[in-house]
Amino acid sequence: MALGRDRLIRPPVDLAEVFLRGRVGGRLTPEARELLGGPPVQQPVTNRPEGVGATTTTAARVGGLRRGGGSFGTPRSTIRRARYTPARGRENTAATAISMGRGRGRATGSSLPSWYPRTPLRDITAISRAIERRRARLGEREGDGQIPETPIAQAERVLDSDVSSSAPLEHNFCTPAAATTKRKPCPPSIHNVSKILLNVAKQNAEESEFLTPQKKLLNSIDTVEKAVREELQRIKRTPSARKEERQMKVRTLMSMR
Amino acid sequence: MDRFIPNRSAMDFDFAHYMLTEGRKTKETQSVCSPAREAYRKVLAEALNMNRTRILAFRNKPPTPVELYPSEHSSSSLHAPKSAKPKRHIPQSSERTLDAPDLVDDFYLNLLDWGSANVLAIALGNTVYLWDASDSSTSELVTVDDEIGPVTSVSWAPDGRHIAIGLNNSAVQLWDTASNKQLRTMRGGHSSRVGSMTWNSHILTTGGMDGQIVNNDVRIRSHVVETYRGHQQEVCGLKWSASGQQLASGGNDNLVHIWDRSVASSSSPTQWLHRMEDHTSAVKALAWCPFQSNLLATGGGGGDRTIKFWNTHTGACLNSVDTGSQVCALLWNKNERELLSSHGFTQNQLTLWKYPSMVKMAGLTGHTSRVLYMTQSPDGSTVATAAGDETLRFWNVFGAPEVAKSAPKVNQEPFAHVNRIR
């Protein structure tokens, strides 16, 4: 559409060059901004310092360019979904540099697939959980190297391994996976103690991701101890147990006669 | 672990000083003391001390007494370990996820707010949507033109009916959501976008990218009643204290200012009461403590990553905790002594901290992009977060309000509303 409206003959402009060269003190110069077609913004009086991320800004500029790539050269009013690109500011620059490493090529940065109809504030709980589960399953199946590692996938994997190491006592029974909603099938166990251990493991896995392995072990030992003691008490209180005790006492007394 | 290690940041030093020196002063007058005076003195001491007897505050609660071996059944009186309340289960994933297309992924904006009428407002691009939490219905409040948009901040008035909308073109619109009508547009206060806003009864305080903080009286035609100057760059965090006496502001210049209404109106050379320069990155996360009136928590951006606690009467930093990632927002639990922080790269998690020990109680994950916007329901049970991954998530992290103690409301500190007693 831009070609149709633009009647003046201009020399071809390399937009990437303009973007890279046109930055002064972390902000686009007004001329560069005009060429790139961004919104006109009043310049604040003071300059914004480069900040800590000086070395990352080069990558970030290109990243910022790519994210807003859809709207360059086209008037904003004709595109309904041209997103406002907040490429300025130290806190945002660091973020765009990181999003470069995503490698998935999602235009909008959303977790939903691009073909999914977007309605503001529609409930997508089930869909996002399904997508999360599938991503986790894919990650497990493929292993390293086959899917380009993203920082987010790496973080997820770290979380997963943390969780599985928090339940060392139950490797015979079941490995609860707290980070994803899907659970591997657990073999049924009859013995009380094993049930107690399972419950403890579930509780531990869900609530104690941030404790060291030693602390987790200590915690689980404590809870197991408590649970076993409670079980013992409960068993002791049953009428048959009480009868047994009384009979024991009677026998002792009779023998001492 | 020795639990008798006192925690300085949890102590009230004014009270401690009074308790230690009070005896000396009353000894002289004890001889001539009528019963009425005695009684009055007692009541006064009770009110001012707020029934506190301890000066020192410790980190951990006393451990519950546990038997070593289960004793003989007939002879034992079981000392069951008494815990104060059952341990609260904090679900680690979000309760509900809503789609938020076109949500602007900008650290400096404040696009999410939950009003006291239990309606949540969120700005997606140029449009402000209202989500009624009672029936989960969505309605569109307004779509602004491309020239004045996108929307850069939303803030509900205390009545939960009126809402202020800050725009990229520096204007602020005021809407009545009961009739869905625009009441006014306030222009001229700022010269660039309005990224942060906070209410103090009829005063709407706005912070702009120009570094200025403007107090707007929404009832009068000439709405600019005061301008606070101090920040050199964009004001991204802005919060009035619960008493409405102090205002906390954080900016992209790494500064945190405390503005006091009594100081600002006097003829002092600087308008601010305190200027805190400890953070090394932009400060957007600000949260006033609901159970200690002069305690403020602040969170630093990507280069700082710390949460710091401040005594806003003295300006002293009480504590500083390294969280490991960019702190985007902070919320205090209204019912317990807990603090919730939201973060960016790498985990984009929410972290729940016990206060004052700052022990991590829980980590909530789900967002795949930095959790820039966070707000809580009026009953304090649910937290809503929105991120650049274009989702709005709800978390039942603070627990049901029925379990809440009503005590914090009753324990109003005497003279909390004045900065100096004179």
mmCIF file of C-alpha atoms in Angstrom, chain A residues 210, chain B residues 323 339-343 349-353 360-364:
data_model
loop_
_atom_site.group_PDB
_atom_site.id
_atom_site.type_symbol
_atom_site.label_atom_id
_atom_site.label_comp_id
_atom_site.label_asym_id
_atom_site.label_seq_id
_atom_site.Cartn_x
_atom_site.Cartn_y
_atom_site.Cartn_z
ATOM 1 C CA PHE A 210 13.699 -24.061 46.471
ATOM 2 C CA THR B 323 16.254 -12.088 43.848
ATOM 3 C CA LEU B 339 5.321 -10.396 49.934
ATOM 4 C CA LEU B 340 4.806 -11.460 46.318
ATOM 5 C CA SER B 341 7.211 -10.398 43.587
ATOM 6 C CA SER B 342 6.959 -10.877 39.834
ATOM 7 C CA HIS B 343 10.020 -11.321 37.675
ATOM 8 C CA GLN B 349 8.126 -16.445 37.860
ATOM 9 C CA LEU B 350 6.195 -15.100 40.815
ATOM 10 C CA THR B 351 7.999 -15.536 44.131
ATOM 11 C CA LEU B 352 6.219 -15.539 47.479
ATOM 12 C CA TRP B 353 8.403 -14.416 50.391
ATOM 13 C CA LYS B 360 11.076 -18.125 49.709
ATOM 14 C CA MET B 361 7.766 -19.813 50.398
ATOM 15 C CA ALA B 362 6.720 -20.609 46.846
ATOM 16 C CA GLY B 363 7.608 -20.061 43.213
ATOM 17 C CA LEU B 364 4.856 -19.857 40.634
#
